[in-house]
PDB file of C-alpha atoms in Angstrom:
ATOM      1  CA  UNK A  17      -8.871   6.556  -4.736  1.00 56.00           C
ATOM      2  CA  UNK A  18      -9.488   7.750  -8.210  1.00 58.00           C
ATOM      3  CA  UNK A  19     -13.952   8.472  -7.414  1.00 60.00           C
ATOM      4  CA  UNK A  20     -13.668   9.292  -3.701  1.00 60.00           C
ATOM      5  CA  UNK A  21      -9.858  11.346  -3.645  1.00 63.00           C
ATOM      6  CA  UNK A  22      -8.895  12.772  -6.495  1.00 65.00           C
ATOM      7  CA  UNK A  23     -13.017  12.824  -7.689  1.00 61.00           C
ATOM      8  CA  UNK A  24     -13.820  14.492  -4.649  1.00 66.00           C
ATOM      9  CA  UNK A  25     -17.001  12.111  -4.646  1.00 67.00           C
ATOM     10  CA  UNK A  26     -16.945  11.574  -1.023  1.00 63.00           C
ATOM     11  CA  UNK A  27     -18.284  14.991  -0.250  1.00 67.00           C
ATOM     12  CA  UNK A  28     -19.938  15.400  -3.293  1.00 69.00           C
ATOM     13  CA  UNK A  29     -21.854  12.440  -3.706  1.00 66.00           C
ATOM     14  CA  UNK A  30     -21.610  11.106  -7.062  1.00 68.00           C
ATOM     15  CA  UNK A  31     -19.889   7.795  -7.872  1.00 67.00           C
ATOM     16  CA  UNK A  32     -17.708   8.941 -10.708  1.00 71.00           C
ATOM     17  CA  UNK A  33     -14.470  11.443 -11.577  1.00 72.00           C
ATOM     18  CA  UNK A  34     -16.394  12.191 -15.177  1.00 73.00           C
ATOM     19  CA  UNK A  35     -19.037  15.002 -12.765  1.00 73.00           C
ATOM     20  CA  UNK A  36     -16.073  16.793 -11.287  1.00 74.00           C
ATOM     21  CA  UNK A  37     -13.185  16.771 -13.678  1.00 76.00           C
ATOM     22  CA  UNK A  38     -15.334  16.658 -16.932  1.00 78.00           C
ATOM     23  CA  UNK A  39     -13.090  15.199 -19.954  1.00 83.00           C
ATOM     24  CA  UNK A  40      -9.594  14.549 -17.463  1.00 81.00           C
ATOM     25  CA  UNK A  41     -12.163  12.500 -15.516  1.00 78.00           C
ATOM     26  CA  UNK A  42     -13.499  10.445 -18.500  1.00 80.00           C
ATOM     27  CA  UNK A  43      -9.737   9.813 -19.752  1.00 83.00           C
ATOM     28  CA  UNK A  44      -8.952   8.365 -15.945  1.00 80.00           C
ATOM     29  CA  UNK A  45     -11.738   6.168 -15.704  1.00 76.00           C
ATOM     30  CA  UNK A  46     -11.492   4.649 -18.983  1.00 77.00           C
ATOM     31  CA  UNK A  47      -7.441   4.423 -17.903  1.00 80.00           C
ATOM     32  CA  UNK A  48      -8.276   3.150 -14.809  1.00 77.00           C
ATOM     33  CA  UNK A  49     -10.388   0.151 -16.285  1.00 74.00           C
ATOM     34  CA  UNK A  50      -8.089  -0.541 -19.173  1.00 76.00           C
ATOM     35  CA  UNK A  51      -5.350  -1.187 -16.256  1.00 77.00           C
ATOM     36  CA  UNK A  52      -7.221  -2.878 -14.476  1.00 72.00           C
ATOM     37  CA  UNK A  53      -8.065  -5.334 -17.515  1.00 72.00           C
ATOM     38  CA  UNK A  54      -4.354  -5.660 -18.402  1.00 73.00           C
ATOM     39  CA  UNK A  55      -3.453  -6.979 -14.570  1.00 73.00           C
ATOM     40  CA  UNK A  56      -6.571  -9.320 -15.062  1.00 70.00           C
ATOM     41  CA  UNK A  57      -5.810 -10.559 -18.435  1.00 71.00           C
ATOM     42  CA  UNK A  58      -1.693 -10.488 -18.491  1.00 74.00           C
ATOM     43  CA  UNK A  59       0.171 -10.342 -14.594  1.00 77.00           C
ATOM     44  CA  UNK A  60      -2.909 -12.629 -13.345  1.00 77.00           C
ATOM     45  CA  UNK A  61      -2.556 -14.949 -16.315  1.00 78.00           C
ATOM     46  CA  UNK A  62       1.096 -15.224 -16.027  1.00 83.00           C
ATOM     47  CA  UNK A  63       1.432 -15.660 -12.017  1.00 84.00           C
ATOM     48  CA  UNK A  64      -1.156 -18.751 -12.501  1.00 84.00           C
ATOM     49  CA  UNK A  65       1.146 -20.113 -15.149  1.00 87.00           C
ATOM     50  CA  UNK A  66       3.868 -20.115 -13.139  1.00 89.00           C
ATOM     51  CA  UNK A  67       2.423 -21.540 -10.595  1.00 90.00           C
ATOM     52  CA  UNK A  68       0.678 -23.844 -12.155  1.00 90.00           C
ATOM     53  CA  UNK A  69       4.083 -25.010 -13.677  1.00 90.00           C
ATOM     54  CA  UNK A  70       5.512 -25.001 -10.147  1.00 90.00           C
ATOM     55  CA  UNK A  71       3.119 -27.120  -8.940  1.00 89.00           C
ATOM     56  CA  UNK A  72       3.059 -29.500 -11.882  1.00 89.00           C
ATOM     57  CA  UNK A  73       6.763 -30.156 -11.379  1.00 88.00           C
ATOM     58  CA  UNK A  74       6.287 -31.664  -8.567  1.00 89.00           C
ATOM     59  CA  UNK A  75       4.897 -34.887  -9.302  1.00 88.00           C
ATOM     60  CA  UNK A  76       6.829 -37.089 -11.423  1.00 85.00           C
ATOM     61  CA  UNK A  77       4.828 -37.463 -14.891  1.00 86.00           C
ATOM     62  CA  UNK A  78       6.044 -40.172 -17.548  1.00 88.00           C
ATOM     63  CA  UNK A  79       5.204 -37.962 -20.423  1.00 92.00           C
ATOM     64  CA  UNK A  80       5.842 -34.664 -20.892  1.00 90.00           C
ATOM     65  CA  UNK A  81       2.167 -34.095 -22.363  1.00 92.00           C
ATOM     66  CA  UNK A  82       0.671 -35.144 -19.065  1.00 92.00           C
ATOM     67  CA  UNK A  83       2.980 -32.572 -17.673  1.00 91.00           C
ATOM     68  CA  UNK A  84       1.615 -29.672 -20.340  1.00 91.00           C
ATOM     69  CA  UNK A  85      -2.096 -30.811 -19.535  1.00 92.00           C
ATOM     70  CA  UNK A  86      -2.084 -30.916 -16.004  1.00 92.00           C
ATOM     71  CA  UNK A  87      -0.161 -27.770 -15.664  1.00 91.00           C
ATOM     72  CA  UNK A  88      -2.832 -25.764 -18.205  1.00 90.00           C
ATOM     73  CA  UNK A  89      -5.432 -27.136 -15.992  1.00 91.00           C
ATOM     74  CA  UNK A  90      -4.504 -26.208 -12.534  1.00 91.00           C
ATOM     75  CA  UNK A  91      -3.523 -22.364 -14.547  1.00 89.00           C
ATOM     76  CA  UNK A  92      -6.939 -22.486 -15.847  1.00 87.00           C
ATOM     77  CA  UNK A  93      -8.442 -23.692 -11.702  1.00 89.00           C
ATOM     78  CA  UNK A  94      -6.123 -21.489 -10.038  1.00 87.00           C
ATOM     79  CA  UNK A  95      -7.005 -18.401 -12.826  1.00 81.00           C
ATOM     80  CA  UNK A  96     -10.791 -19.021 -12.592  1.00 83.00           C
ATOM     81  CA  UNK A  97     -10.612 -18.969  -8.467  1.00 85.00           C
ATOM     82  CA  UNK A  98      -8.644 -16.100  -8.018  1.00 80.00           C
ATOM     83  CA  UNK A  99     -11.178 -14.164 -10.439  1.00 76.00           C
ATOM     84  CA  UNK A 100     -14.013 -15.259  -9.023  1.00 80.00           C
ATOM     85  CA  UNK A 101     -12.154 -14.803  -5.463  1.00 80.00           C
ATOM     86  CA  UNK A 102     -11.598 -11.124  -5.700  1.00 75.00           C
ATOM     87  CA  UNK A 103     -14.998  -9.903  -6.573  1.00 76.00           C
ATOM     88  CA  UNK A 104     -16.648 -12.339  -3.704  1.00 80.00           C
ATOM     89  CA  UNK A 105     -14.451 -10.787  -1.335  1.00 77.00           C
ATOM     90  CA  UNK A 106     -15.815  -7.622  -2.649  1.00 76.00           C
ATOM     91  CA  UNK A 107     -19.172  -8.396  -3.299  1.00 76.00           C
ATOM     92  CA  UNK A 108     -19.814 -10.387   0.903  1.00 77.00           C
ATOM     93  CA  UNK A 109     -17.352  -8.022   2.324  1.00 75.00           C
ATOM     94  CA  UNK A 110     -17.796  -4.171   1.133  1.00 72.00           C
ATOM     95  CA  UNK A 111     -21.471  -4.511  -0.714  1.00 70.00           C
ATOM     96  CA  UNK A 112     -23.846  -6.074   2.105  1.00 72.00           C
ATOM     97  CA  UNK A 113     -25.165  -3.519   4.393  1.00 65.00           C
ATOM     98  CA  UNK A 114     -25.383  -4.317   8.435  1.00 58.00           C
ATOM     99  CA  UNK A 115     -26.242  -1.022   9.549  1.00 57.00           C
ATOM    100  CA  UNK A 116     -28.989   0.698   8.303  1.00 58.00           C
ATOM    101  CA  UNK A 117     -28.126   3.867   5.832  1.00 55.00           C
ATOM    102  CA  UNK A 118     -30.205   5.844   8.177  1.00 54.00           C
ATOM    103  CA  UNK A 119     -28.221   5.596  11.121  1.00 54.00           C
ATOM    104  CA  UNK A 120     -25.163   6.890   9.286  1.00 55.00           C
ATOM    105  CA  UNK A 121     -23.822  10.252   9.628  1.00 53.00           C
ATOM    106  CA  UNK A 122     -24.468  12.911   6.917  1.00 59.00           C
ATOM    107  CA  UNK A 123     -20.764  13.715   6.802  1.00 58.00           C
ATOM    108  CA  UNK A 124     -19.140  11.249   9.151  1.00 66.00           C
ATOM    109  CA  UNK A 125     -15.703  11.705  11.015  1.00 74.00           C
ATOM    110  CA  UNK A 126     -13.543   9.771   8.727  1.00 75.00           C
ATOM    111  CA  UNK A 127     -10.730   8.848  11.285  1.00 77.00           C
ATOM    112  CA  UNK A 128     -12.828   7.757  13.745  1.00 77.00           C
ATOM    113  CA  UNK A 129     -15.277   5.757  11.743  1.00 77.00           C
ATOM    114  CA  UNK A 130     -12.154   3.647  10.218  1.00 80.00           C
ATOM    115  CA  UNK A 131      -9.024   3.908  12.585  1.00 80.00           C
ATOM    116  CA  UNK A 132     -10.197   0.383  13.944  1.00 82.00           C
ATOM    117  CA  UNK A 133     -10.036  -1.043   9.851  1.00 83.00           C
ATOM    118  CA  UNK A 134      -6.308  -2.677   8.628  1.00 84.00           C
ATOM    119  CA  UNK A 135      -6.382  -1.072   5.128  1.00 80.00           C
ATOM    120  CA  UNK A 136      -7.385   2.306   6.190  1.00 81.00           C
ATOM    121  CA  UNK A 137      -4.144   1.940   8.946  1.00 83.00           C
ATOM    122  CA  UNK A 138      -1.793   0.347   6.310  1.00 86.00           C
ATOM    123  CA  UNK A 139      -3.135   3.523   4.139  1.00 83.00           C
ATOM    124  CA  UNK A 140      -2.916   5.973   6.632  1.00 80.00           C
ATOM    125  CA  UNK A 141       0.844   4.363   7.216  1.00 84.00           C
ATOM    126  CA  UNK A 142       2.100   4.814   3.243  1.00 85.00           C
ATOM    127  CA  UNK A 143       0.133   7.802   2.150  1.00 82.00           C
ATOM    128  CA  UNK A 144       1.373   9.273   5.612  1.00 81.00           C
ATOM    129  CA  UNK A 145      -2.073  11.582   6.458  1.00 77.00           C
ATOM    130  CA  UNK A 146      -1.790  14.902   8.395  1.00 77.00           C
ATOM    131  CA  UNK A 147      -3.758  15.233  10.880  1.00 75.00           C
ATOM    132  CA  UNK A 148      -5.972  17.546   9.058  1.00 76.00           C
ATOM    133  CA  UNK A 149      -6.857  15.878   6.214  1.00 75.00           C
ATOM    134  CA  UNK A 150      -9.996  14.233   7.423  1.00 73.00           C
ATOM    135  CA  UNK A 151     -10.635  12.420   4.248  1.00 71.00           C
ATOM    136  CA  UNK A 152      -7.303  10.765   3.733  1.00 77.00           C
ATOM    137  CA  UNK A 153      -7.619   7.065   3.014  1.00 76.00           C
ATOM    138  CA  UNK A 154     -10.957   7.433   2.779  1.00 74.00           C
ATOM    139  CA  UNK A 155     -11.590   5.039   0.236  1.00 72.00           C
ATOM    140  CA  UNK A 156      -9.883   2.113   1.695  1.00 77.00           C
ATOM    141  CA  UNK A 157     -12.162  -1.105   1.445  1.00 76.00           C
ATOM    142  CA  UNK A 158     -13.160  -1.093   4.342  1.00 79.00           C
ATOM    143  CA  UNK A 159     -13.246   2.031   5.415  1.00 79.00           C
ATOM    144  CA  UNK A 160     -15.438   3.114   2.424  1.00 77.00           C
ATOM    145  CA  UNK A 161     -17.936   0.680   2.986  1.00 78.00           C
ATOM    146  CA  UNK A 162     -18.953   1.956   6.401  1.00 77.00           C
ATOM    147  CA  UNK A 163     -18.593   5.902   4.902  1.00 76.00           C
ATOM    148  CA  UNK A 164     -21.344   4.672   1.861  1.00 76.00           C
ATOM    149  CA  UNK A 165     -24.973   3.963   1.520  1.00 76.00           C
ATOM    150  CA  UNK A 166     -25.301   0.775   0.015  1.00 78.00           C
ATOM    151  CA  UNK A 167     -26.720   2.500  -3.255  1.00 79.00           C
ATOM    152  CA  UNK A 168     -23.452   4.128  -3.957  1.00 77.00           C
ATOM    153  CA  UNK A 169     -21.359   0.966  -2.628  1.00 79.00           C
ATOM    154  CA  UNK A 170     -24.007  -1.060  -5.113  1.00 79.00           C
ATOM    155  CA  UNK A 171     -22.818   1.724  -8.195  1.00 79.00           C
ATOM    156  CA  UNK A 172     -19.322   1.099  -7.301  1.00 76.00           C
ATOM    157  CA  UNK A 173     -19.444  -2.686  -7.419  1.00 79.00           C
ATOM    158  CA  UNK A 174     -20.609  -1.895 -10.723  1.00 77.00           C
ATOM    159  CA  UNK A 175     -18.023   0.135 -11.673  1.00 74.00           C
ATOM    160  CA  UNK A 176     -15.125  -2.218 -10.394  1.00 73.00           C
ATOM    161  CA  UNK A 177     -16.765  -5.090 -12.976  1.00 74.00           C
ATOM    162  CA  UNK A 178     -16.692  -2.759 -15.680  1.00 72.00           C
ATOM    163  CA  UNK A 179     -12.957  -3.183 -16.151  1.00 65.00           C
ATOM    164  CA  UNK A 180     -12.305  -7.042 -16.040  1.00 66.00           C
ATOM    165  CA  UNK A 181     -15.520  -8.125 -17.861  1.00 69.00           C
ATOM    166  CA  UNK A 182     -16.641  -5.433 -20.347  1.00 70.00           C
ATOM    167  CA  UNK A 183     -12.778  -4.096 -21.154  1.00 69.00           C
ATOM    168  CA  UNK A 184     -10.927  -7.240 -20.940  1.00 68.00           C
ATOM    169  CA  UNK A 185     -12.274  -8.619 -24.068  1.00 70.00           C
ATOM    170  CA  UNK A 186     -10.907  -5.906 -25.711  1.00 72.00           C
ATOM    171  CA  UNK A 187      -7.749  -6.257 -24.319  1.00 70.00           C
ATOM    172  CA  UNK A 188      -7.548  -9.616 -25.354  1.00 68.00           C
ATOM    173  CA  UNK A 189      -8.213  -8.979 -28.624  1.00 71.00           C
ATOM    174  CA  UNK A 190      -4.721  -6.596 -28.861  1.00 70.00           C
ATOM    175  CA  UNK A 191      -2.768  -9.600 -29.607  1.00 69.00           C
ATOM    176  CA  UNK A 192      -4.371 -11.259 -31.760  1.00 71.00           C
ATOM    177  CA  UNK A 193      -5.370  -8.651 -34.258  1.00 78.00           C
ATOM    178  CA  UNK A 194      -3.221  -6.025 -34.155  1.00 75.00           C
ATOM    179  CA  UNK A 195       0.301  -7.767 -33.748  1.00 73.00           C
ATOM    180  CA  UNK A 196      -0.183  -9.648 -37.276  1.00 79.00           C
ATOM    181  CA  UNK A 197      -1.545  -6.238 -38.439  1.00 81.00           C
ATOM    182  CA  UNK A 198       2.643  -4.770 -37.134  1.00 82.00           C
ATOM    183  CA  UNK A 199       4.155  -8.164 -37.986  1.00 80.00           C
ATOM    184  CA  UNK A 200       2.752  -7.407 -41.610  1.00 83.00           C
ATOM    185  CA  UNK A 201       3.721  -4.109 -41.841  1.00 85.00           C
ATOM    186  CA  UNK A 202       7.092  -4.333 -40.649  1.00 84.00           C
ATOM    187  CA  UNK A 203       7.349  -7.284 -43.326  1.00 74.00           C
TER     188      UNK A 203
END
Protein backbone atom coordinates (compact mmCIF):
# COMPACT_ATOMS: atom_id res chain seq x y z
CA UNK A 1 0.00 0.00 0.00
CA UNK A 2 2.57 2.45 1.11
CA UNK A 3 5.01 1.98 -2.75
CA UNK A 4 2.11 1.15 -5.08
CA UNK A 5 -1.01 3.60 -3.34
CA UNK A 6 -0.02 6.26 -1.60
CA UNK A 7 3.68 6.11 -3.78
CA UNK A 8 1.83 6.14 -6.82
CA UNK A 9 4.53 3.48 -8.02
CA UNK A 10 2.12 1.45 -9.88
CA UNK A 11 1.85 3.91 -12.70
CA UNK A 12 5.01 5.30 -12.23
CA UNK A 13 7.22 2.53 -12.07
CA UNK A 14 9.62 2.85 -9.37
CA UNK A 15 9.62 0.56 -6.31
CA UNK A 16 9.81 3.18 -3.62
CA UNK A 17 7.64 6.33 -1.92
CA UNK A 18 11.30 8.22 -1.46
CA UNK A 19 10.94 9.21 -5.89
CA UNK A 20 7.50 10.66 -5.45
CA UNK A 21 7.11 12.17 -2.04
CA UNK A 22 10.87 13.11 -1.58
CA UNK A 23 11.66 13.51 2.36
CA UNK A 24 7.63 12.46 3.60
CA UNK A 25 8.51 9.36 1.54
CA UNK A 26 11.90 8.61 3.23
CA UNK A 27 10.24 9.23 6.83
CA UNK A 28 7.37 6.44 5.75
CA UNK A 29 9.60 3.91 4.61
CA UNK A 30 11.97 4.03 7.34
CA UNK A 31 8.44 4.06 9.61
CA UNK A 32 7.16 1.45 7.75
CA UNK A 33 10.25 -0.93 8.42
CA UNK A 34 10.75 0.10 11.99
CA UNK A 35 6.96 -1.26 12.45
CA UNK A 36 7.39 -3.85 10.82
CA UNK A 37 10.55 -4.85 13.06
CA UNK A 38 8.62 -4.12 16.28
CA UNK A 39 5.63 -6.79 15.21
CA UNK A 40 8.62 -9.19 14.33
CA UNK A 41 10.64 -8.69 17.35
CA UNK A 42 7.78 -7.90 20.21
CA UNK A 43 3.78 -9.13 19.15
CA UNK A 44 5.54 -12.23 17.25
CA UNK A 45 7.78 -12.93 20.21
CA UNK A 46 5.08 -12.68 22.69
CA UNK A 47 2.19 -14.74 20.75
CA UNK A 48 4.95 -17.71 20.55
CA UNK A 49 5.42 -17.37 24.26
CA UNK A 50 2.13 -17.78 24.97
CA UNK A 51 1.69 -20.39 23.08
CA UNK A 52 4.44 -22.05 23.76
CA UNK A 53 3.33 -21.84 27.50
CA UNK A 54 -0.09 -23.12 26.41
CA UNK A 55 1.18 -25.92 24.94
CA UNK A 56 3.71 -26.77 27.63
CA UNK A 57 0.90 -26.93 30.17
CA UNK A 58 -0.39 -29.56 28.83
CA UNK A 59 1.73 -32.34 29.65
CA UNK A 60 2.26 -33.03 33.16
CA UNK A 61 6.12 -32.21 33.97
CA UNK A 62 7.62 -33.25 37.51
CA UNK A 63 9.74 -30.19 37.68
CA UNK A 64 8.96 -26.96 37.01
CA UNK A 65 12.43 -26.45 35.09
CA UNK A 66 11.43 -29.06 32.56
CA UNK A 67 8.34 -26.99 32.26
CA UNK A 68 10.55 -23.51 31.66
CA UNK A 69 12.82 -25.50 29.10
CA UNK A 70 10.42 -27.12 27.08
CA UNK A 71 8.21 -24.15 26.89
CA UNK A 72 11.43 -21.73 25.68
CA UNK A 73 12.00 -24.35 23.16
CA UNK A 74 8.80 -24.87 21.39
CA UNK A 75 8.73 -20.43 21.63
CA UNK A 76 12.04 -20.56 20.08
CA UNK A 77 10.49 -23.68 17.11
CA UNK A 78 7.29 -22.05 16.82
CA UNK A 79 9.20 -18.26 16.54
CA UNK A 80 11.82 -19.56 14.04
CA UNK A 81 8.86 -21.27 11.73
CA UNK A 82 6.60 -18.59 11.62
CA UNK A 83 9.65 -16.26 10.47
CA UNK A 84 10.88 -18.33 8.14
CA UNK A 85 7.05 -19.15 7.15
CA UNK A 86 6.09 -15.70 6.12
CA UNK A 87 8.83 -14.82 3.76
CA UNK A 88 8.51 -18.50 1.97
CA UNK A 89 5.04 -17.78 1.45
CA UNK A 90 6.26 -14.64 -0.06
CA UNK A 91 9.21 -15.62 -1.68
CA UNK A 92 7.18 -19.31 -3.75
CA UNK A 93 4.01 -17.41 -3.87
CA UNK A 94 4.37 -13.57 -5.10
CA UNK A 95 8.28 -13.70 -6.42
CA UNK A 96 8.33 -16.71 -9.06
CA UNK A 97 7.18 -15.66 -12.39
CA UNK A 98 4.72 -18.16 -14.57
CA UNK A 99 3.90 -15.87 -17.21
CA UNK A 100 6.34 -14.28 -19.10
CA UNK A 101 6.80 -10.26 -18.39
CA UNK A 102 6.25 -9.88 -22.04
CA UNK A 103 2.90 -11.03 -22.29
CA UNK A 104 1.75 -8.57 -19.64
CA UNK A 105 -0.09 -5.51 -20.32
CA UNK A 106 1.69 -2.10 -20.30
CA UNK A 107 -0.99 -0.70 -18.01
CA UNK A 108 -3.25 -3.62 -17.22
CA UNK A 109 -7.02 -3.43 -16.13
CA UNK A 110 -6.58 -3.78 -12.48
CA UNK A 111 -10.12 -5.23 -11.64
CA UNK A 112 -10.12 -7.62 -14.08
CA UNK A 113 -6.64 -8.94 -13.76
CA UNK A 114 -7.36 -9.61 -9.81
CA UNK A 115 -11.23 -9.87 -9.14
CA UNK A 116 -10.63 -13.78 -9.27
CA UNK A 117 -7.66 -13.24 -6.16
CA UNK A 118 -9.11 -13.52 -2.17
CA UNK A 119 -6.98 -10.59 -0.85
CA UNK A 120 -7.68 -8.24 -3.59
CA UNK A 121 -11.76 -9.20 -2.80
CA UNK A 122 -11.29 -9.06 1.04
CA UNK A 123 -9.50 -5.54 0.05
CA UNK A 124 -11.84 -4.42 -2.30
CA UNK A 125 -14.56 -5.45 0.64
CA UNK A 126 -12.81 -3.11 3.65
CA UNK A 127 -11.28 -0.33 1.67
CA UNK A 128 -14.81 -0.32 -0.12
CA UNK A 129 -13.43 0.77 -3.97
CA UNK A 130 -15.62 2.92 -6.31
CA UNK A 131 -16.01 1.80 -9.27
CA UNK A 132 -13.67 4.25 -10.71
CA UNK A 133 -10.77 3.85 -8.95
CA UNK A 134 -9.07 1.34 -11.14
CA UNK A 135 -6.08 1.00 -8.96
CA UNK A 136 -7.74 0.33 -5.65
CA UNK A 137 -6.29 -2.69 -3.89
CA UNK A 138 -3.86 -2.84 -6.22
CA UNK A 139 -1.20 -3.96 -4.16
CA UNK A 140 -2.81 -6.89 -2.60
CA UNK A 141 -0.40 -10.02 -2.68
CA UNK A 142 -1.69 -11.44 -5.07
CA UNK A 143 -2.98 -9.15 -7.07
CA UNK A 144 0.39 -7.27 -7.29
CA UNK A 145 2.24 -10.10 -8.33
CA UNK A 146 0.36 -10.62 -11.57
CA UNK A 147 0.35 -6.42 -12.10
CA UNK A 148 4.60 -6.66 -11.71
CA UNK A 149 7.52 -7.77 -13.72
CA UNK A 150 9.42 -9.99 -11.72
CA UNK A 151 12.31 -7.29 -11.52
CA UNK A 152 10.17 -4.99 -9.53
CA UNK A 153 8.42 -8.00 -7.53
CA UNK A 154 12.39 -9.17 -7.05
CA UNK A 155 13.11 -5.17 -5.59
CA UNK A 156 10.17 -5.51 -3.43
CA UNK A 157 11.09 -8.83 -1.85
CA UNK A 158 14.01 -6.90 -1.06
CA UNK A 159 12.44 -4.25 0.43
CA UNK A 160 10.01 -6.39 2.68
CA UNK A 161 13.49 -8.09 4.27
CA UNK A 162 14.83 -4.85 4.92
CA UNK A 163 12.62 -4.38 7.96
CA UNK A 164 12.86 -7.73 9.97
CA UNK A 165 16.57 -8.45 9.27
CA UNK A 166 18.52 -5.18 8.82
CA UNK A 167 16.10 -2.99 11.40
CA UNK A 168 15.28 -5.55 13.88
CA UNK A 169 18.65 -5.64 15.37
CA UNK A 170 18.27 -2.30 16.13
CA UNK A 171 15.18 -2.67 17.65
CA UNK A 172 16.41 -5.16 19.81
CA UNK A 173 18.99 -3.29 21.00
CA UNK A 174 16.23 -0.48 22.55
CA UNK A 175 15.97 -2.48 25.61
CA UNK A 176 18.90 -3.29 26.46
CA UNK A 177 20.79 -0.08 26.13
CA UNK A 178 18.69 2.57 26.45
CA UNK A 179 16.29 1.46 29.39
CA UNK A 180 19.42 1.24 31.91
CA UNK A 181 20.49 4.53 30.21
CA UNK A 182 16.37 5.98 31.73
CA UNK A 183 16.57 3.60 34.70
CA UNK A 184 19.88 5.60 35.54
CA UNK A 185 18.71 8.79 34.96
CA UNK A 186 15.57 8.65 36.69
CA UNK A 187 17.81 7.24 39.68
Amino acid sequence: HLIYVWGDCLRQGCNNPVQVHGLAGFLADISADISLALVFVVLLGEVCKGLASQLAKLWNFKYMRQRQYVQAMLSLGIEVLAKVGVFSLIAFVFLPGWISDAEKEVVPNVQETCSGYVDYQICTWMSECSEDDQFCCAGSLLCAKDLLTFEQRRDLFHLWLIGPFLVCPFVDMIPAIVAPLIAKRLS
